[in-house]
Coordinates of C-alpha atoms in Angstrom, one line a residue:
M30 CA 0.0 0.0 0.0
L31 CA 1.2 3.4 -0.8
G32 CA -0.5 4.7 2.4
A33 CA -3.7 6.4 3.2
A34 CA -2.3 9.8 2.6
S35 CA -0.1 9.1 -0.4
L36 CA -0.8 11.5 -3.2
V37 CA -1.5 11.3 -7.0
G38 CA -0.9 14.7 -8.6
S39 CA -1.0 15.9 -5.1
L40 CA -4.7 15.1 -4.9
A41 CA -5.8 13.5 -1.7
M42 CA -6.3 9.8 -1.6
I43 CA -9.7 8.5 -0.4
A44 CA -9.0 7.5 3.0
A45 CA -12.0 5.1 3.2
A46 CA -10.5 3.1 0.5
V47 CA -7.5 2.1 2.5
A48 CA -7.7 -1.2 4.6
P49 CA -6.2 -0.5 8.0
A50 CA -3.0 -2.1 9.2
T51 CA -3.0 -4.7 11.9
A52 CA -0.8 -4.5 15.0
A53 CA -0.1 -5.8 18.4
P54 CA -0.9 -3.7 21.3
D55 CA 1.4 -0.6 21.5
A56 CA 3.6 -2.1 18.8
A57 CA 4.6 -0.9 15.4
P58 CA 1.8 -1.3 12.9
T59 CA 2.2 -4.0 10.2
A60 CA 3.1 -2.5 7.0
V61 CA 0.6 -3.7 4.5
S62 CA 0.9 -4.3 0.7
H63 CA -0.2 -2.0 -2.3
N64 CA -3.8 -0.7 -2.1
P65 CA -5.6 -1.9 -5.1
L66 CA -8.3 0.8 -4.9
L67 CA -6.0 3.6 -6.2
K68 CA -8.5 4.2 -9.0
E69 CA -10.3 6.4 -6.5
V70 CA -7.5 8.9 -6.2
L71 CA -8.7 11.1 -8.9
A72 CA -12.2 11.4 -7.5
E73 CA -10.9 14.6 -5.8
K74 CA -9.7 17.1 -8.5
D75 CA -9.1 20.1 -6.3
K76 CA -5.3 20.0 -5.7
G77 CA -4.4 21.6 -2.4
S78 CA -7.6 23.6 -1.9
V79 CA -9.4 20.3 -1.6
A80 CA -13.3 20.9 -1.6
E81 CA -14.2 24.5 -1.0
P82 CA -17.9 24.4 0.3
A83 CA -19.9 27.5 1.1
L84 CA -18.5 27.3 4.8
S85 CA -16.2 29.6 6.7
A86 CA -12.4 28.7 7.0
L87 CA -11.0 29.3 10.4
C88 CA -8.9 32.3 9.0
Q89 CA -12.1 34.3 8.6
D90 CA -12.6 34.2 12.4
F91 CA -9.6 36.4 12.9
L92 CA -10.8 39.0 10.4
G93 CA -11.3 42.5 12.0
H94 CA -9.3 41.5 15.0
P95 CA -5.6 41.8 15.9
N96 CA -3.4 39.0 14.9
P97 CA -3.1 37.0 18.3
Y98 CA 0.5 35.9 17.6
P99 CA 3.5 38.1 18.8
D100 CA 6.4 39.3 16.5
P101 CA 7.8 36.1 15.0
A102 CA 11.4 37.3 14.9
P103 CA 13.9 35.7 14.3
N104 CA 11.6 33.7 12.2
V105 CA 11.4 35.3 8.6
D106 CA 8.2 35.6 6.5
L107 CA 9.3 35.2 2.9
I108 CA 6.0 36.5 1.4
V109 CA 6.1 39.9 -0.2
G110 CA 3.1 41.4 -2.0
D111 CA 0.6 38.8 -0.9
T112 CA -3.1 39.3 -1.9
V113 CA -6.5 38.8 -0.3
V114 CA -8.8 35.9 -1.3
P115 CA -11.9 37.5 -2.9
V116 CA -14.3 34.5 -3.0
G117 CA -14.9 31.1 -1.3
S118 CA -14.5 29.9 2.2
Q119 CA -11.2 31.9 2.7
A120 CA -12.7 35.2 1.4
G121 CA -11.0 38.2 3.1
C122 CA -8.1 36.1 4.3
S123 CA -4.7 36.5 2.8
A124 CA -3.8 34.0 0.3
A125 CA -2.0 30.8 1.3
Q126 CA 1.6 29.5 0.5
N127 CA 2.6 25.9 1.4
E128 CA 4.8 23.1 0.2
T129 CA 8.1 24.7 0.8
T130 CA 11.4 24.2 -0.9
I131 CA 14.8 25.9 -0.4
A132 CA 18.4 25.7 -1.7
V133 CA 21.5 27.5 -0.8
D134 CA 24.2 28.7 -3.4
P135 CA 27.3 26.4 -3.1
S136 CA 29.7 29.4 -3.9
D137 CA 27.8 32.0 -1.9
P138 CA 26.2 30.8 1.4
S139 CA 24.2 34.2 1.8
H140 CA 22.5 33.5 -1.5
L141 CA 19.2 31.6 -1.1
V142 CA 16.2 30.5 -3.4
A143 CA 13.2 29.1 -1.9
G144 CA 9.8 28.4 -3.3
A145 CA 6.1 27.3 -2.6
N146 CA 2.8 26.7 -3.9
D147 CA 1.4 30.2 -3.9
Y148 CA -2.4 31.0 -4.1
R149 CA -2.0 34.8 -4.5
L150 CA -3.1 34.9 -8.1
F151 CA -6.8 34.9 -9.2
N152 CA -7.8 32.5 -12.0
D153 CA -10.6 34.3 -13.8
R154 CA -11.3 31.1 -15.9
E155 CA -12.0 29.3 -12.7
G156 CA -13.4 32.2 -10.8
R157 CA -11.2 31.7 -7.7
N158 CA -7.5 31.9 -6.5
D159 CA -5.5 28.9 -7.5
S160 CA -1.9 27.6 -7.0
S161 CA 1.0 28.9 -8.8
S162 CA 4.6 28.3 -8.5
F163 CA 6.5 31.1 -6.9
A164 CA 10.3 31.5 -6.3
Y165 CA 11.5 33.6 -3.2
T166 CA 15.2 34.8 -3.6
S167 CA 17.4 36.4 -1.1
F168 CA 21.1 37.4 -1.1
D169 CA 21.2 38.1 2.6
G170 CA 18.7 35.8 4.2
A171 CA 16.5 38.7 5.5
T172 CA 15.0 40.4 2.5
W173 CA 13.2 38.4 -0.2
T174 CA 12.2 39.0 -3.8
N175 CA 9.0 37.0 -5.0
V176 CA 8.6 35.9 -8.6
A177 CA 6.0 33.9 -10.1
M178 CA 7.4 31.1 -12.5
P179 CA 6.3 32.5 -16.0
G180 CA 4.4 30.6 -18.5
L181 CA 3.4 27.4 -16.5
A182 CA -0.4 27.7 -16.6
Y183 CA -3.2 30.1 -17.7
P184 CA -2.7 32.6 -14.8
T185 CA 1.0 33.1 -15.4
G186 CA 0.8 33.6 -19.3
G187 CA 1.0 30.0 -20.4
V188 CA 0.8 29.5 -24.2
G189 CA -0.1 26.4 -26.2
A190 CA -0.4 23.4 -24.0
F191 CA 0.5 25.6 -20.9
N192 CA -2.5 27.8 -21.6
Y193 CA -4.7 24.7 -21.0
F194 CA -3.3 24.1 -17.5
D195 CA -5.3 25.9 -14.7
A196 CA -2.6 25.7 -12.1
S197 CA 0.9 24.7 -11.1
G198 CA 2.7 23.5 -7.9
D199 CA 4.7 20.8 -6.1
P200 CA 7.7 23.2 -6.4
V201 CA 11.4 22.1 -6.0
V202 CA 14.6 24.3 -6.5
G203 CA 18.2 23.4 -6.9
F204 CA 21.5 25.0 -7.9
G205 CA 23.7 24.4 -10.8
P206 CA 27.1 26.0 -11.5
N207 CA 27.6 29.6 -12.5
N208 CA 24.5 31.1 -10.8
T209 CA 22.2 28.8 -12.5
V210 CA 19.0 27.9 -10.6
Y211 CA 16.4 25.3 -11.5
F212 CA 12.8 25.3 -10.5
G213 CA 10.7 22.4 -11.0
S214 CA 6.9 22.2 -10.9
I215 CA 3.9 20.1 -12.2
A216 CA 1.3 21.9 -14.2
F217 CA -2.1 20.6 -14.6
S218 CA -5.8 20.8 -15.6
R219 CA -8.8 20.8 -13.4
T220 CA -11.0 19.0 -15.9
A221 CA -10.5 15.9 -18.1
P222 CA -11.8 14.6 -21.4
P223 CA -14.2 11.7 -21.1
N224 CA -12.6 8.5 -20.2
S225 CA -9.3 10.2 -19.5
Q226 CA -7.3 11.4 -16.5
L227 CA -6.2 15.0 -16.0
A228 CA -3.7 16.6 -18.3
S229 CA -0.3 17.2 -16.5
S230 CA 3.2 18.2 -17.2
I231 CA 6.5 18.0 -15.4
A232 CA 8.3 21.3 -16.3
I233 CA 11.6 23.2 -15.4
N234 CA 12.1 27.0 -15.3
V235 CA 15.7 28.2 -15.3
S236 CA 17.3 31.3 -13.9
H237 CA 20.7 32.5 -15.0
D238 CA 21.1 35.3 -12.5
G239 CA 20.6 33.5 -9.4
G240 CA 16.7 33.6 -9.1
L241 CA 15.7 37.0 -10.1
H242 CA 14.5 36.4 -13.5
W243 CA 13.3 33.2 -15.1
D244 CA 13.0 31.7 -18.5
G245 CA 9.7 30.0 -19.7
P246 CA 9.0 26.4 -18.9
T247 CA 11.1 23.5 -20.6
V248 CA 8.9 20.3 -20.8
V249 CA 10.2 17.2 -19.2
A250 CA 7.0 15.2 -19.6
I251 CA 3.6 16.1 -20.8
D252 CA 0.3 14.1 -21.2
G253 CA -3.3 14.9 -21.9
V254 CA -2.8 18.0 -24.1
T255 CA -1.4 18.7 -27.5
P256 CA 1.2 21.3 -28.2
D257 CA -1.6 23.7 -29.3
G258 CA -3.5 23.3 -26.1
T259 CA -6.1 20.8 -27.2
P260 CA -7.1 18.1 -24.6
V261 CA -6.8 14.6 -25.5
P262 CA -7.5 11.3 -23.7
T263 CA -4.6 10.0 -21.6
P264 CA -3.9 7.2 -19.2
I265 CA -1.1 9.0 -17.5
F266 CA -0.9 11.4 -14.6
N267 CA 2.7 12.8 -13.8
D268 CA 2.9 13.5 -10.1
K269 CA 5.3 15.1 -7.6
L270 CA 8.7 15.7 -8.9
W271 CA 12.1 16.6 -7.4
L272 CA 15.4 17.6 -9.1
A273 CA 19.1 17.5 -8.5
G274 CA 21.7 19.6 -10.3
D275 CA 25.3 18.5 -10.7
P276 CA 27.3 21.3 -9.2
S277 CA 30.2 20.8 -11.7
S278 CA 28.3 20.5 -15.0
G279 CA 25.2 21.6 -16.9
R280 CA 23.7 18.1 -16.0
V281 CA 20.4 18.2 -14.1
Y282 CA 18.2 15.2 -13.2
V283 CA 14.3 15.3 -12.7
T284 CA 12.5 12.4 -10.9
W285 CA 8.7 12.0 -10.6
S286 CA 5.9 9.5 -10.3
R287 CA 4.2 8.5 -13.5
F288 CA 0.8 7.1 -12.6
A289 CA -0.7 4.8 -15.4
F290 CA -4.4 3.7 -15.7
D291 CA -6.1 1.3 -17.9
D292 CA -9.0 2.3 -20.4
D293 CA -11.5 2.0 -17.6
G294 CA -9.5 4.3 -15.3
N295 CA -8.3 1.5 -13.1
Y296 CA -4.8 2.1 -11.6
L297 CA -2.1 0.0 -13.3
E298 CA 1.4 1.2 -11.7
S299 CA 3.2 4.4 -10.7
P300 CA 6.9 3.9 -11.5
I301 CA 9.4 6.5 -10.5
M302 CA 10.8 8.0 -13.8
A303 CA 14.0 9.9 -14.3
S304 CA 15.1 12.4 -17.2
A305 CA 18.3 14.3 -17.6
S306 CA 19.5 17.5 -19.3
T307 CA 23.1 18.0 -20.2
D308 CA 22.5 21.7 -21.2
F309 CA 21.5 23.4 -18.1
G310 CA 17.8 22.5 -18.4
A311 CA 17.2 23.6 -22.1
H312 CA 16.3 20.1 -23.3
F313 CA 15.6 16.9 -21.6
A314 CA 16.2 13.3 -22.8
P315 CA 13.4 10.7 -22.9
P316 CA 12.7 9.4 -19.5
T317 CA 13.9 6.2 -18.1
R318 CA 12.4 3.9 -15.3
V319 CA 14.0 4.1 -11.9
A320 CA 11.8 1.5 -10.4
P321 CA 11.7 -2.1 -11.8
S322 CA 9.1 -3.2 -14.4
L323 CA 6.4 -5.7 -13.7
D324 CA 7.5 -7.7 -16.8
G325 CA 8.9 -11.0 -15.5
F326 CA 8.3 -9.8 -11.9
A327 CA 9.5 -12.4 -9.5
G328 CA 9.1 -10.6 -6.1
G329 CA 10.8 -7.5 -4.6
V330 CA 10.5 -3.8 -5.4
T331 CA 7.4 -3.0 -7.4
P332 CA 6.6 0.0 -9.6
Y333 CA 3.9 1.0 -7.2
D334 CA 6.0 4.0 -6.0
Q335 CA 5.7 7.6 -5.0
G336 CA 7.8 10.4 -3.4
S337 CA 11.0 10.3 -5.4
N338 CA 14.0 12.5 -4.2
P339 CA 17.4 12.6 -6.2
Q340 CA 21.0 13.5 -5.3
V341 CA 24.1 13.6 -7.6
G342 CA 27.6 12.4 -6.0
N343 CA 30.9 13.9 -6.6
D344 CA 31.7 11.2 -9.3
G345 CA 28.4 11.8 -11.1
T346 CA 26.6 8.8 -9.5
L347 CA 22.7 9.5 -9.4
Y348 CA 21.0 8.4 -6.1
V349 CA 17.2 8.3 -5.9
A350 CA 15.3 7.8 -2.8
Y351 CA 11.6 6.8 -2.9
E352 CA 8.8 4.9 -1.3
A353 CA 7.9 1.6 -2.9
S354 CA 5.8 -1.4 -2.2
V355 CA 7.9 -4.6 -1.8
C356 CA 5.8 -7.6 -2.7
A357 CA 6.0 -11.3 -3.4
T358 CA 3.8 -11.0 -6.4
A359 CA 2.6 -8.3 -8.6
A360 CA -0.8 -8.4 -6.8
C361 CA 0.8 -7.3 -3.7
D362 CA -1.7 -9.4 -1.6
Q363 CA 0.5 -11.5 0.6
P364 CA 0.8 -11.2 4.3
G365 CA 4.6 -10.3 4.2
D366 CA 4.1 -7.5 1.6
R367 CA 5.1 -4.0 2.9
D368 CA 6.0 -0.6 2.0
A369 CA 9.7 0.5 2.2
T370 CA 11.9 3.3 1.8
V371 CA 14.1 2.5 -1.2
V372 CA 17.3 4.1 -2.8
A373 CA 18.2 3.5 -6.3
T374 CA 21.8 4.0 -7.6
S375 CA 22.8 4.7 -11.2
T376 CA 26.4 5.0 -12.5
D377 CA 25.5 5.5 -16.1
H378 CA 23.7 8.8 -15.9
G379 CA 20.2 7.5 -15.0
Q380 CA 20.0 4.8 -17.7
T381 CA 19.9 1.9 -15.3
F382 CA 19.4 1.6 -11.6
R383 CA 20.3 -0.9 -8.8
Q384 CA 17.7 -0.9 -5.9
A385 CA 18.6 -1.0 -2.1
I386 CA 15.8 -1.5 0.4
V387 CA 16.7 0.8 3.5
D388 CA 13.9 -0.2 5.7
T389 CA 10.2 -0.8 6.1
N390 CA 8.0 2.3 5.8
F391 CA 5.1 2.3 8.2
D392 CA 2.5 4.5 6.8
F393 CA 0.4 6.9 8.7
P394 CA -3.3 6.6 9.0
S395 CA -5.3 9.2 7.1
T396 CA -4.0 12.0 9.5
L397 CA -2.5 12.6 12.8
T398 CA -4.6 12.1 16.0
G399 CA -6.8 15.1 16.3
E400 CA -5.6 16.8 13.1
N401 CA -7.2 17.0 9.7
F402 CA -4.3 17.7 7.3
R403 CA -3.3 14.8 5.0
L404 CA 0.1 13.0 5.4
N405 CA 2.7 10.9 3.5
S406 CA 5.8 9.2 4.4
F407 CA 8.0 10.0 1.4
P408 CA 11.7 10.1 2.1
Q409 CA 14.2 13.0 1.6
L410 CA 17.8 12.3 0.7
A411 CA 21.0 14.4 1.4
Y412 CA 24.6 14.0 0.0
D413 CA 27.6 15.4 1.9
R414 CA 30.2 16.4 -0.6
A415 CA 33.0 16.5 2.0
T416 CA 32.4 13.0 3.5
E417 CA 30.6 11.5 0.3
R418 CA 27.9 10.0 2.6
L419 CA 24.2 9.9 2.1
T420 CA 21.6 10.4 4.7
V421 CA 17.9 9.5 4.0
T422 CA 15.1 10.5 6.3
W423 CA 11.2 10.0 6.4
A424 CA 8.5 10.3 8.9
D425 CA 6.2 7.3 9.7
D426 CA 4.0 5.9 12.4
R427 CA 6.0 2.7 13.5
N428 CA 5.6 3.8 17.2
G429 CA 1.9 4.7 16.9
R430 CA -0.7 2.8 19.0
Y431 CA -3.1 0.5 17.1
D432 CA -6.1 -1.6 18.1
P433 CA -4.9 -5.2 18.0
A434 CA -8.4 -6.4 16.8
T435 CA -9.3 -4.0 14.1
G436 CA -5.9 -2.5 13.2
R437 CA -7.3 1.1 13.6
S438 CA -5.2 3.9 14.9
I439 CA -5.6 4.7 18.7
R440 CA -3.0 7.4 18.7
T441 CA -0.4 8.3 16.2
N442 CA 3.3 9.0 17.1
G443 CA 5.1 10.1 14.1
D444 CA 8.8 10.0 14.1
N445 CA 11.6 10.8 11.9
I446 CA 13.5 7.8 10.7
V447 CA 17.2 8.2 9.5
S448 CA 19.7 6.0 7.9
S449 CA 23.1 6.7 6.2
S450 CA 25.2 5.0 3.6
G451 CA 28.7 5.5 2.0
N452 CA 27.8 3.9 -1.3
G453 CA 24.0 3.9 -1.7
R454 CA 23.8 0.1 -1.4
N455 CA 24.7 -0.6 2.1
W456 CA 22.6 1.3 4.8
S457 CA 23.0 1.8 8.6
R458 CA 20.4 0.5 11.0
P459 CA 17.7 3.2 10.9
V460 CA 17.5 5.3 14.1
V461 CA 14.5 7.2 15.4
V462 CA 14.8 11.0 15.7
G463 CA 11.8 12.4 17.4
T464 CA 9.7 12.7 20.6
P465 CA 6.7 10.8 22.2
Q466 CA 4.7 13.5 20.2
D467 CA 4.1 13.5 16.5
E468 CA 6.7 14.6 14.1
V469 CA 5.8 14.8 10.2
F470 CA 7.2 16.2 7.0
G471 CA 10.8 15.8 7.8
A472 CA 13.7 17.1 5.7
V473 CA 17.5 16.6 5.8
A474 CA 20.7 18.6 4.8
A475 CA 24.3 17.7 5.1
H476 CA 27.6 19.4 4.6
D477 CA 31.2 18.9 5.9
G478 CA 30.2 16.1 8.4
H479 CA 27.3 17.9 9.8
V480 CA 23.8 16.4 9.4
V481 CA 20.5 18.3 10.1
I482 CA 17.0 16.9 10.4
T483 CA 14.0 19.2 10.5
S484 CA 10.3 18.6 10.8
Y485 CA 7.0 19.7 12.3
T486 CA 6.3 18.5 15.9
R487 CA 3.7 18.6 18.5
Q488 CA 6.2 18.4 21.2
Y489 CA 5.3 22.0 22.6
D490 CA 1.6 21.3 22.5
P491 CA 1.4 17.5 23.4
N492 CA -2.3 17.6 24.2
G493 CA -3.4 20.0 21.5
I494 CA -3.2 20.5 17.8
N495 CA -0.6 23.2 17.6
L496 CA 2.5 22.6 15.6
D497 CA 6.1 23.9 15.7
Y498 CA 9.0 23.5 13.3
V499 CA 12.3 22.1 14.9
Y500 CA 15.6 20.6 14.1
W501 CA 18.2 18.1 15.3
A502 CA 22.0 18.1 14.4
A503 CA 24.9 15.9 14.7
A504 CA 28.5 16.3 13.5
G505 CA 31.7 14.3 13.0
G506 CA 30.0 10.9 12.6
Q507 CA 27.9 11.2 15.8
S508 CA 24.4 9.5 15.8
L509 CA 21.3 11.6 15.6
R510 CA 19.6 9.1 18.0
N511 CA 20.3 11.2 21.2
A512 CA 20.6 14.5 19.4
A513 CA 18.9 17.4 21.2
I514 CA 15.8 19.0 19.8
H515 CA 16.0 22.6 18.8
R516 CA 12.9 24.8 18.6
V517 CA 12.9 27.0 15.4
T518 CA 9.3 28.7 15.6
T519 CA 8.9 31.2 18.3
A520 CA 5.5 30.3 18.9
S521 CA 3.2 27.1 18.6
Q522 CA 0.6 27.5 15.9
N523 CA -2.8 26.2 14.9
P524 CA -2.4 24.5 11.5
Q525 CA -6.2 24.5 10.9
V526 CA -6.3 28.1 9.8
Q527 CA -6.9 27.6 6.1
F528 CA -8.4 25.0 3.6
I529 CA -11.7 23.4 4.5
A530 CA -13.5 20.3 3.6
V531 CA -16.6 18.3 4.6
A532 CA -16.3 14.6 5.6
A533 CA -18.7 11.9 4.4
D534 CA -20.7 12.1 7.8
G535 CA -21.1 15.9 7.2
T536 CA -18.4 16.9 9.9
V537 CA -16.7 20.2 8.9
L538 CA -12.9 19.6 8.7
Q539 CA -10.6 22.7 9.2
G540 CA -7.1 22.7 7.9
V541 CA -7.2 19.7 5.6
F542 CA -4.0 20.8 3.7
I543 CA -0.8 22.4 5.0
G544 CA 1.4 21.2 2.2
D545 CA 2.8 17.9 1.7
Y546 CA 6.6 18.4 2.5
S547 CA 9.0 20.9 4.1
A548 CA 12.6 21.7 3.5
V549 CA 16.1 22.6 4.9
A550 CA 19.4 23.7 3.3
I551 CA 22.8 24.1 4.8
G552 CA 25.5 26.5 3.4
S553 CA 29.4 26.3 3.4
D554 CA 29.2 28.6 6.4
L555 CA 27.4 25.9 8.4
R556 CA 24.3 28.0 8.7
I557 CA 21.1 26.1 8.1
H558 CA 18.0 27.5 6.5
P559 CA 14.8 25.5 7.4
C560 CA 11.8 26.5 5.2
W561 CA 8.3 25.5 6.4
T562 CA 4.6 26.5 6.1
D563 CA 3.9 28.8 9.0
F564 CA 0.4 29.6 10.2
R565 CA 0.7 32.9 11.9
G566 CA 0.6 35.1 8.7
R567 CA 2.5 38.3 9.3
P568 CA 1.6 39.7 12.8
G569 CA 1.1 43.4 12.7
T570 CA 0.3 43.4 9.1
N571 CA -2.4 40.7 8.5
T572 CA -4.3 38.0 10.3
P573 CA -3.3 34.3 10.6
N574 CA -2.9 32.4 7.3
Q575 CA -0.4 30.0 5.7
D576 CA 2.9 31.8 4.8
A577 CA 6.3 30.3 3.7
Y578 CA 8.8 31.2 6.5
S579 CA 12.5 30.5 7.0
Q580 CA 15.4 31.5 9.5
S581 CA 19.2 31.5 9.3
I582 CA 20.6 29.4 12.1
Q583 CA 24.4 29.0 12.9
L584 CA 25.5 25.4 13.8
S585 CA 28.3 24.9 16.1
D586 CA 31.5 23.6 14.8

């Protein structure tokens, strides 16, 4: 199973379609095999904003009142020139930003480029605000320039096929040499032709001046629309991408999940795909499969995958971490079938891959106990160029409590799971980095023997719903197992401030989407730059809403 909160096109999976895991009392839940009902995933076509019924989101309760949060400094709000949502359940609230990404210039540690899904633009074709990909660039870590990625969809001047797309998002950013910055997104439609999936594209925008100006999009993959913008039936949906630039050349890799369906819309597979450019993102080669094929399948890693995350080694080796189902048969219906975190290694520039299973990945239930936002347990991968070691992390619910009779979650206890390797094939025994409270959406960065893990936590509001963002750090080969937790956010925050839905039983659910990942980068000056979705808005300027935040933090030597 890819998990109750695994994503297709960043569309929420139907939680009721997922069979619960079984577990012994107070023991780790049993990882279960691939969910055969993934055909339901496209039932909800409203990425990020989910359903927007004629109800009031929590952010509207603060309108006309002072922002209840104090000055967030030294936390920094990256959003400049935000707009107010004019219609819908968030009308009057400042627009949301979520799904953060951040990278630091290897040659200038004060030069940062971040990004997020940004809902400040109004789509007059849809009659509402929708997601666009925005970059946030800084040369001092304090002041930020906000730029919409041009040409990705109708609201940002898309032409041809890109004019057909309603929105873009799932951003990821990375540096190449000579002030080159890559920004990756998916662009997608909201409607589909009969007997088809939604149109989708994996695309890259490139900046040649460090993130101040951007070229139009280069297509990596596109399905469901012709070059002139005419929709056509497609059995493919291209989902969440990540990218990695080679710092010594113009080579850049993009990986993503390619969901395939039959003529009746039934899910077939979702292999991780990879494509490379050797000319700084101007052109991309035809994609290759990272995950194995089902042809001749005899058990092991399947192409039922999501959440890929690549890195490039000093010698040009490509590493890709992802979540996969590991099964005895292609049906994935045997008791020992499980989800796992996998790292694939390619020594021929992404043409062929060798798979290494790091550990079982224990999926979360549909959300954390007492929360409403959707979850995933996708991995993130870091590569330290000084030590040539890889570190992979993901958050899962192996330490949650489950009913032994029904397998249903009693109380979640998400933790960051961390493992390392010197070659991508042999991985250390994973350690748990977390607290007795929930940790989710972890990220990792490494430099010169220092490794940093960041994530959201409920450590500072153990009996409530408020979240904080935190980090753990280790150096010199020390284990992260006993590393101290460091609080980044200066106040615990309510994540239910924006995005609303109604459950099947009529219950109003506040805060069903906070973004599906967070990020951290580390510079050559050993300053870390966590980047997360914050829920305070900008105290003193507007009322609580989702904003992209960061902070520059010095690590000790």
